[in-house]
PDB file of C-alpha atoms in Angstrom:
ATOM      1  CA  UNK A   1       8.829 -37.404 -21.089  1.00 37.00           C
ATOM      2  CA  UNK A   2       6.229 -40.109 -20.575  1.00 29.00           C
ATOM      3  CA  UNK A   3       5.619 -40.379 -23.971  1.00 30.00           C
ATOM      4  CA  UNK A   4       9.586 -40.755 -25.559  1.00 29.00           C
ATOM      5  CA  UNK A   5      10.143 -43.106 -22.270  1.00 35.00           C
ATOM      6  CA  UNK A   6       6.724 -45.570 -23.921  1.00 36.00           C
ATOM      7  CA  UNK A   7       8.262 -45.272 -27.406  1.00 33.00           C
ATOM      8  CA  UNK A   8      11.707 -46.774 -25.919  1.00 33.00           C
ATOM      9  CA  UNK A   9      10.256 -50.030 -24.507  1.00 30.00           C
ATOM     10  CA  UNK A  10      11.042 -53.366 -26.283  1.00 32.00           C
ATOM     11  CA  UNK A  11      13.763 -51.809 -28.433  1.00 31.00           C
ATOM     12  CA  UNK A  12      16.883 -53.969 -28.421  1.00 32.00           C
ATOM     13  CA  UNK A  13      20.517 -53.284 -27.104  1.00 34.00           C
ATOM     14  CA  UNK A  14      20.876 -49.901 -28.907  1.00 33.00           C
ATOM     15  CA  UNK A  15      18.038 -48.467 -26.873  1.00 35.00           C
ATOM     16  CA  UNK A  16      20.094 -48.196 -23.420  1.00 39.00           C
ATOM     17  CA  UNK A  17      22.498 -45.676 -25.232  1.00 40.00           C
ATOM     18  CA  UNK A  18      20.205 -43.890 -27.219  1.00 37.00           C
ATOM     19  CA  UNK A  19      17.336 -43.263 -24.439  1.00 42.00           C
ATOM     20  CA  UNK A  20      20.186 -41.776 -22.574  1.00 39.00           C
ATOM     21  CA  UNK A  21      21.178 -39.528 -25.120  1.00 43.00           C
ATOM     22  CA  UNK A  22      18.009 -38.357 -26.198  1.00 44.00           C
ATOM     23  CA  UNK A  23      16.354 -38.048 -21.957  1.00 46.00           C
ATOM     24  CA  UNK A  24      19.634 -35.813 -20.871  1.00 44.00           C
ATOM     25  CA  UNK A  25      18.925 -32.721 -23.093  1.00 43.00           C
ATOM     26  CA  UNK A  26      14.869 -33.206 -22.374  1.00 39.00           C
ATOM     27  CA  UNK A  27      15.440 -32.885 -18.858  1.00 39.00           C
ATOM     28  CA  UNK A  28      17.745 -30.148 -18.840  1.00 39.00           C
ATOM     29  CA  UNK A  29      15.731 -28.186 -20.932  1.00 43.00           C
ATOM     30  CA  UNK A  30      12.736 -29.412 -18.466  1.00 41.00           C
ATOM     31  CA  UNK A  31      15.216 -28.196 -16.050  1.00 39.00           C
ATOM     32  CA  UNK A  32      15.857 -24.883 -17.188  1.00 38.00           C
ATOM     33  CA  UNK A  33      12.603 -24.105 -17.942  1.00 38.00           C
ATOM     34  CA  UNK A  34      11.453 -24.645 -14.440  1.00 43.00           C
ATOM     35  CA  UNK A  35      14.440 -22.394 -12.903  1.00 37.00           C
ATOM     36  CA  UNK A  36      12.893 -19.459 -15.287  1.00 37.00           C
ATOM     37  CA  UNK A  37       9.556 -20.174 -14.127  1.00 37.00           C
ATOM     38  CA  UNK A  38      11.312 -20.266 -10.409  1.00 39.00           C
ATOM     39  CA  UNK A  39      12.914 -16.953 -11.218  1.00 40.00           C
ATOM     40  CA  UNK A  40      10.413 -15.599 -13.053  1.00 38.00           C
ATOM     41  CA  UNK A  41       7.899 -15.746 -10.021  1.00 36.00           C
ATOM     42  CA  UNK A  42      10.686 -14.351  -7.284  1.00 39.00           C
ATOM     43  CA  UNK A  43      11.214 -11.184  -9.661  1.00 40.00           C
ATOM     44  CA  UNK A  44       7.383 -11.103  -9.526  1.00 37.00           C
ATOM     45  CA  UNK A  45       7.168 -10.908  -5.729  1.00 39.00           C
ATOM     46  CA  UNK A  46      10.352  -8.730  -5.248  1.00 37.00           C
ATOM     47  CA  UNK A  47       9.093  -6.499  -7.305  1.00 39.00           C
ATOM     48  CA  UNK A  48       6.324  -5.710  -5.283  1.00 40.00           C
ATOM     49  CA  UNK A  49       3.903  -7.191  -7.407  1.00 40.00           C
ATOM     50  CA  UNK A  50       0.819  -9.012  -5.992  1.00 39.00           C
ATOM     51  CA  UNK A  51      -2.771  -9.123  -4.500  1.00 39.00           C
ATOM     52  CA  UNK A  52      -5.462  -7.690  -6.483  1.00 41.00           C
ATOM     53  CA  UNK A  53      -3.613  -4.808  -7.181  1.00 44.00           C
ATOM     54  CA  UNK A  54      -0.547  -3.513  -8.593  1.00 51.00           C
ATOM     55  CA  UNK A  55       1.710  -3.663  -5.364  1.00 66.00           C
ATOM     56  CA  UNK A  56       2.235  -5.580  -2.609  1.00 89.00           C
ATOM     57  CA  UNK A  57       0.420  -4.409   0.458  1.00 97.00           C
ATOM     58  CA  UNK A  58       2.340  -3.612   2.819  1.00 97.00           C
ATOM     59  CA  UNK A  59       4.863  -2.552   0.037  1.00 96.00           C
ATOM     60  CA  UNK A  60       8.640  -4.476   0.145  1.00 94.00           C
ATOM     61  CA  UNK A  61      10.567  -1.634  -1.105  1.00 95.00           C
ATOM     62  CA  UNK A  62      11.129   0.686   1.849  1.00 97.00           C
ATOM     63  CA  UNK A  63       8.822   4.231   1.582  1.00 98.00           C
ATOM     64  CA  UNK A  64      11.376   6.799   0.555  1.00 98.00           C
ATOM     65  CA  UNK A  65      11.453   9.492   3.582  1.00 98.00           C
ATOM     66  CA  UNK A  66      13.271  12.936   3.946  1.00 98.00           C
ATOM     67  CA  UNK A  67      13.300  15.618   6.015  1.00 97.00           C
ATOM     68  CA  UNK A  68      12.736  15.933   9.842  1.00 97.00           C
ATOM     69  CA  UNK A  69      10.051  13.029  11.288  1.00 98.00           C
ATOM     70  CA  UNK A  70       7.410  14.706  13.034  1.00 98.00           C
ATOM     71  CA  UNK A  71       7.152  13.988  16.870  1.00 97.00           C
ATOM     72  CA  UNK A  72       4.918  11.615  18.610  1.00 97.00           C
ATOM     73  CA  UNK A  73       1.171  12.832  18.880  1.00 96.00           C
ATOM     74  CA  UNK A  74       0.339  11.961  22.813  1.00 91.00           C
ATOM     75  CA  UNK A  75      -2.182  14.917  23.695  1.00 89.00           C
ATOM     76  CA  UNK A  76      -4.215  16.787  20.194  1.00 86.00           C
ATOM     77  CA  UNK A  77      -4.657  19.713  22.622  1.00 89.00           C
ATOM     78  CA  UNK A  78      -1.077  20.394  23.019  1.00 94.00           C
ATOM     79  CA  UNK A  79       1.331  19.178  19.575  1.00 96.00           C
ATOM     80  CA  UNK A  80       4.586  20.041  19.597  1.00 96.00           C
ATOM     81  CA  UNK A  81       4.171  19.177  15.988  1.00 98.00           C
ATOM     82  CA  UNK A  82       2.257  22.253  15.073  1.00 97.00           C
ATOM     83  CA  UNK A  83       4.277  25.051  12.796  1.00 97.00           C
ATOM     84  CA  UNK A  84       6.574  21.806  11.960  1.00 98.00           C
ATOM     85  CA  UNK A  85       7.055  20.989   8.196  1.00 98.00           C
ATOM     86  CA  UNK A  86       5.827  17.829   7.386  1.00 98.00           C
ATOM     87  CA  UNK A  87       8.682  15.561   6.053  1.00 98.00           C
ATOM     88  CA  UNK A  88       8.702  14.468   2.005  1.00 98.00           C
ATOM     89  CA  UNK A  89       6.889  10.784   1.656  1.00 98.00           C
ATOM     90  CA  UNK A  90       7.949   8.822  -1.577  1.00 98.00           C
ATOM     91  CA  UNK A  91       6.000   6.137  -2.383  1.00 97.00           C
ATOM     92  CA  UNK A  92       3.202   4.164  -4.788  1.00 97.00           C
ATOM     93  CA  UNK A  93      -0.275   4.531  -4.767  1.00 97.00           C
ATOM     94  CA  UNK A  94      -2.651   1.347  -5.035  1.00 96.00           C
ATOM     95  CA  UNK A  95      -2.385   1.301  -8.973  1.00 94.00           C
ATOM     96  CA  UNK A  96       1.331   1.418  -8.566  1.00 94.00           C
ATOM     97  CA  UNK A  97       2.245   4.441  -9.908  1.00 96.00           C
ATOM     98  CA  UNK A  98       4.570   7.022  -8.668  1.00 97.00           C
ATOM     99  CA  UNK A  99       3.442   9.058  -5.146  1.00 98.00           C
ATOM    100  CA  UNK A 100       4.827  11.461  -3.438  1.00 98.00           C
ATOM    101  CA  UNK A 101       3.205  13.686   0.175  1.00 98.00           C
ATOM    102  CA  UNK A 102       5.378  16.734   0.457  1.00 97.00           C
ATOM    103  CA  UNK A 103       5.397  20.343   1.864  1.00 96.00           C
ATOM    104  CA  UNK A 104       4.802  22.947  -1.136  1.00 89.00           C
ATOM    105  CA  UNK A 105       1.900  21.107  -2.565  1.00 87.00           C
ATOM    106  CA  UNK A 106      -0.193  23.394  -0.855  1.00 94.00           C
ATOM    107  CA  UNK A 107      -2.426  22.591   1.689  1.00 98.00           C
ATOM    108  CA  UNK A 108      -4.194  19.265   2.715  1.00 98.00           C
ATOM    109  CA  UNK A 109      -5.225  16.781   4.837  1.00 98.00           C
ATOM    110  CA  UNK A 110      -3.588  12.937   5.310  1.00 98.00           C
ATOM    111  CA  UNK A 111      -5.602  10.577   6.293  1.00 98.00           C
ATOM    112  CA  UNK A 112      -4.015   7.443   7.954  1.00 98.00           C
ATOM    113  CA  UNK A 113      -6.104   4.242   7.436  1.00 98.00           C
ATOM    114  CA  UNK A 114      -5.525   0.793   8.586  1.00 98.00           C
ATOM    115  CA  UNK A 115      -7.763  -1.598   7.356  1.00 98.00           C
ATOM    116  CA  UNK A 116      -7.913  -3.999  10.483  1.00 98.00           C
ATOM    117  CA  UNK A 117      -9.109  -0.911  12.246  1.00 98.00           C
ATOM    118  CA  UNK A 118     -12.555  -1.311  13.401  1.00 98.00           C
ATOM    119  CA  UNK A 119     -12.526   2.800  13.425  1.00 98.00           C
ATOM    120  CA  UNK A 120     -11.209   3.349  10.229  1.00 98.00           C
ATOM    121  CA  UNK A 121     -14.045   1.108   8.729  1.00 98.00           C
ATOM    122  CA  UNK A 122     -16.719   3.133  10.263  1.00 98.00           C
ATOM    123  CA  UNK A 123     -15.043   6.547   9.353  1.00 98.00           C
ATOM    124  CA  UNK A 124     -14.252   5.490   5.358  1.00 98.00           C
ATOM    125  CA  UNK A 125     -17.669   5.275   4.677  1.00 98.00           C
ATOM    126  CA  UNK A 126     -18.361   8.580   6.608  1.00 98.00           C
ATOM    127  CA  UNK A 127     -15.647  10.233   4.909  1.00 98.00           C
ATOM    128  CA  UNK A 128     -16.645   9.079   1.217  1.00 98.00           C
ATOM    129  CA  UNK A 129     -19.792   9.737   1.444  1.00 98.00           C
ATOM    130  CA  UNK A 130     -18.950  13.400   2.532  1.00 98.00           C
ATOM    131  CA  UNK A 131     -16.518  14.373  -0.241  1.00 98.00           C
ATOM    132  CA  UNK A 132     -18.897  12.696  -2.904  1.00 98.00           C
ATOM    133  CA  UNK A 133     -21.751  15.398  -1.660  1.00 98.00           C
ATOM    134  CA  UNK A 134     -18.925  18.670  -1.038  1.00 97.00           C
ATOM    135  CA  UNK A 135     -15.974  17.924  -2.551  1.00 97.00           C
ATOM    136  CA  UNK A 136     -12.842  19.707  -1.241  1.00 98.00           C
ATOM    137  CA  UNK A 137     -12.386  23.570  -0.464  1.00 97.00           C
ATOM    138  CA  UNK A 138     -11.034  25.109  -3.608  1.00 96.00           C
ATOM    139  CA  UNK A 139      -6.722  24.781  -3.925  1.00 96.00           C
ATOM    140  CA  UNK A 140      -7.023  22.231  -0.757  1.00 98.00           C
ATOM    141  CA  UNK A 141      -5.912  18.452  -1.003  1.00 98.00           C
ATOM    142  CA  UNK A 142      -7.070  15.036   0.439  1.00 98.00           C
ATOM    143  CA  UNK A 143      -4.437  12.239   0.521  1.00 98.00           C
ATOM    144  CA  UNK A 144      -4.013   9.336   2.283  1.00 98.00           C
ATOM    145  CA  UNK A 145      -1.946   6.355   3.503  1.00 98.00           C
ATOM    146  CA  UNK A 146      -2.918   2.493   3.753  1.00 98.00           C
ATOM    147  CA  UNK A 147      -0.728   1.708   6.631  1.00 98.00           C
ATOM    148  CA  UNK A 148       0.293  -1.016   9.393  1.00 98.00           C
ATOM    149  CA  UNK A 149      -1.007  -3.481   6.850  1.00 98.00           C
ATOM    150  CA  UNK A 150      -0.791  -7.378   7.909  1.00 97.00           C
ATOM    151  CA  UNK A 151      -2.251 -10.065   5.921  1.00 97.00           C
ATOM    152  CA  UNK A 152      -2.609 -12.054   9.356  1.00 98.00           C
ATOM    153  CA  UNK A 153      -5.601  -9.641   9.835  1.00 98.00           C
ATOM    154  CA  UNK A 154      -9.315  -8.864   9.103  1.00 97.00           C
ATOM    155  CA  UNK A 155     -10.029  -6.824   6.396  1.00 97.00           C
ATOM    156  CA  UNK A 156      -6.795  -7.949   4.081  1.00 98.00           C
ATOM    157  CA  UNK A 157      -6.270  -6.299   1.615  1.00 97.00           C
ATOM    158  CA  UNK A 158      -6.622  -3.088   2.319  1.00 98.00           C
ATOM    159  CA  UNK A 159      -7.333  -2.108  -1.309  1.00 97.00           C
ATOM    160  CA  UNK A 160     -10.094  -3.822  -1.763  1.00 97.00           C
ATOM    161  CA  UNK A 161     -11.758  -2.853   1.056  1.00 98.00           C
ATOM    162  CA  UNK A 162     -10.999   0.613   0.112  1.00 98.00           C
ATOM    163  CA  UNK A 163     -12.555  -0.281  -3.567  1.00 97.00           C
ATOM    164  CA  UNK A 164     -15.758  -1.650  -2.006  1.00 98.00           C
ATOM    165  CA  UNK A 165     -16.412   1.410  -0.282  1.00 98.00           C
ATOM    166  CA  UNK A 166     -15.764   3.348  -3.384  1.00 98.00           C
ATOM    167  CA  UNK A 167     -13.196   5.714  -1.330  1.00 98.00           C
ATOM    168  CA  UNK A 168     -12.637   8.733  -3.558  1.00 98.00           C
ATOM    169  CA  UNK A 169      -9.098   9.625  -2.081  1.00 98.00           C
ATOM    170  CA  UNK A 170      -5.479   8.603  -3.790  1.00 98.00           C
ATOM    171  CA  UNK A 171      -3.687   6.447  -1.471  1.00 98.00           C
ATOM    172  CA  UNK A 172       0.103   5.751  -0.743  1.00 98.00           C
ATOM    173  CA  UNK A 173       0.819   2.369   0.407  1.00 98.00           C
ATOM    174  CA  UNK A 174       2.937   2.355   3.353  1.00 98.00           C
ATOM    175  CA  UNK A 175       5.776  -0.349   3.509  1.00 98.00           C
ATOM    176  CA  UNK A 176       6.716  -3.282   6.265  1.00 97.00           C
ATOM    177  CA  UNK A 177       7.965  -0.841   8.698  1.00 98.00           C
ATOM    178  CA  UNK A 178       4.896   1.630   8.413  1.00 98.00           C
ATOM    179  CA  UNK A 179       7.769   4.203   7.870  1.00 98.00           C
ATOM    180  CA  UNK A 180       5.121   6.888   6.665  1.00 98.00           C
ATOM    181  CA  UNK A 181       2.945   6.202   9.778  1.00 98.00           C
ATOM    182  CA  UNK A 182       6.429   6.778  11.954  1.00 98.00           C
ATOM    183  CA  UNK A 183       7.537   9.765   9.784  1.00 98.00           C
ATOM    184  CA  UNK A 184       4.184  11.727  10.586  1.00 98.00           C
ATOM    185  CA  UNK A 185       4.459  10.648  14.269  1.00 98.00           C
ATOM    186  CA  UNK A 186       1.044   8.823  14.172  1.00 96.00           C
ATOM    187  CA  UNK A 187       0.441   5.888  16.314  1.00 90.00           C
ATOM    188  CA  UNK A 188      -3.534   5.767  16.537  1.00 94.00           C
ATOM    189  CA  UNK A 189      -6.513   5.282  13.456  1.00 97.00           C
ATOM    190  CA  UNK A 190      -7.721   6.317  11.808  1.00 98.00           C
ATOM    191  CA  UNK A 191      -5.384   9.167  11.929  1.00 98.00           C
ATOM    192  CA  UNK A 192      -5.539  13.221  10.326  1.00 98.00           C
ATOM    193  CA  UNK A 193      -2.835  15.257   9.354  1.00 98.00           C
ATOM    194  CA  UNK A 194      -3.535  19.143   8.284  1.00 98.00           C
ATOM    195  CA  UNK A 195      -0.955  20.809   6.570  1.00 98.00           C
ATOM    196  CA  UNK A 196      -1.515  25.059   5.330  1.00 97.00           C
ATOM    197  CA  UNK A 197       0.146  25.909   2.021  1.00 96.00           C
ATOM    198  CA  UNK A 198       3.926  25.816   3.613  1.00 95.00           C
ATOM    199  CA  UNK A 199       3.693  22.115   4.149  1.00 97.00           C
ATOM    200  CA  UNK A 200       3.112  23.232   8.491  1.00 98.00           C
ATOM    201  CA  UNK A 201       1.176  21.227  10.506  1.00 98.00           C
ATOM    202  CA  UNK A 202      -2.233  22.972  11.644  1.00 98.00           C
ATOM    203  CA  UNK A 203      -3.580  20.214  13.336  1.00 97.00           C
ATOM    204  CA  UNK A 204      -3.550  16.703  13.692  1.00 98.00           C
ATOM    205  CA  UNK A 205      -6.184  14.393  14.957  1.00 97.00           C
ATOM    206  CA  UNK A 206      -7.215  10.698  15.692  1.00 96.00           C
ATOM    207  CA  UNK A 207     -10.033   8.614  16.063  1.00 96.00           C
ATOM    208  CA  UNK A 208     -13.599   9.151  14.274  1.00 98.00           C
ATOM    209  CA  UNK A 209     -14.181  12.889  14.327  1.00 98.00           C
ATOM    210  CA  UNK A 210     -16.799  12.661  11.208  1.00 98.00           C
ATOM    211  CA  UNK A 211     -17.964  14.389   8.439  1.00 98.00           C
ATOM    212  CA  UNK A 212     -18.260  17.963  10.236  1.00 98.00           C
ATOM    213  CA  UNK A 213     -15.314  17.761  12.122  1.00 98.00           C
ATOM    214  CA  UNK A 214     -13.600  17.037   9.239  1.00 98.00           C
ATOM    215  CA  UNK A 215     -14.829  20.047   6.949  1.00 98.00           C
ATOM    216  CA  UNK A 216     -14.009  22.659   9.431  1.00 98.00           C
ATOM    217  CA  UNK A 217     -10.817  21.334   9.788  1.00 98.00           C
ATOM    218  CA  UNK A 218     -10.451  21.444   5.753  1.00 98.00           C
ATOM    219  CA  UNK A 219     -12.098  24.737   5.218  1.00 97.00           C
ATOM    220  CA  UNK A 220      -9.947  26.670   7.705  1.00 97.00           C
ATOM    221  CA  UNK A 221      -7.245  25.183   5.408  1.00 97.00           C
ATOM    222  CA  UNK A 222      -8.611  27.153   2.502  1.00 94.00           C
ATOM    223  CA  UNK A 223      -8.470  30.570   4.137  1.00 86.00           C
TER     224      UNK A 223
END
């Protein structure tokens, strides 16, 4: 634009009409362009894209939930949620890709992370370090879910924080509402769901129980 604009100067009475003619298309092309761009970059955000990895964290698009919500955990020693069937969680993991927690998969463990959580950061490294040395029990599963994400606090983004520590587990991302959090009736973190082969709750636990904790609870899973 600059350039046409220093071309025009000192050109006699013709130039008034022809500048005009020849500045309305450039700057409704200019125009144009920068409503794609505009659009362009809203698709990009609506579409969950952003951050360092594939999806938004917390996720925009709602966390697909069906089935019957587990109850509130208030007292370990006595859940009301034990013998229930966990409900189906439909999500993306941190690369993006299709992810779904369900009852028939066999039988695993959740793990609920937040990644403000100065408990979760202690147990993640715990936890890692663990499975790298033992693995799981043969035919039992370790999932988790990056939840109650806020970029207004420490630790954000949760996927990098999980990449840092090298954590070994695939990870659904949980969406604005923390609906997956709600549908497993979780409310403290970091948090443990066991599930036998049926897709029943055995168990369910919160705070740091560490590494041998955690493999009895995922060995009496495999018998």
């Amino acid at each position: 634009m600059t350039t046409t604009k220093n071309r025009s100067r000192g050109v006699p009475r013709r130039t008034a009409p022809v500048e005009t003619r020849s500045r309305a298309p450039l700057f409704i092309g200019t125009a144009v362009v920068g409503v794609v761009v505009l659009a362009a970059i809203a698709a990009f955000a609506l579409s969950g894209d952003g951050g360092s990895g594939s999806l938004a964290e917390p996720r925009t698009e709602a966390v697909g939930i069906s089935g019957e919500a587990l109850p509130a955990l208030s007292n370990p020693a006595s859940d009301p949620a034990v013998g229930q069937v966990i409900p189906t969680i439909t999500g993306t993991d941190l690369e993006g890709e299709p992810m779904t927690i369900e009852p028939g998969d066999g039988p695993m463990a959740i793990v609920l992370l937040a990644h403000w959580c100065d408990h979760c950061r202690a147990e993640v490294p715990v936890l890692t370090e663990y499975l790298e040395a033992n693995g799981m029990p043969e035919g039992v599963e370790v999932v988790s879910v990056s939840t109650s994400i806020n970029a207004a606090r420490p630790n954000y983004p949760p996927s990098d924080w999980l990449e840092e520590e090298g954590w070994p587990v695939r990870t659904l991302v949980d969406d604005t509402n923390s609906r997956a959090l709600a549908s497993l009736g979780m409310n403290s973190f970091p948090g443990f769901v066991f599930v036998d082969g049926t897709g029943r709750v055995v168990q369910r636990m919160t705070g740091e129980i560490g590494a041998e904790a955690f493999d009895q609870a995922v060995t009496a899973l495999a018998r």
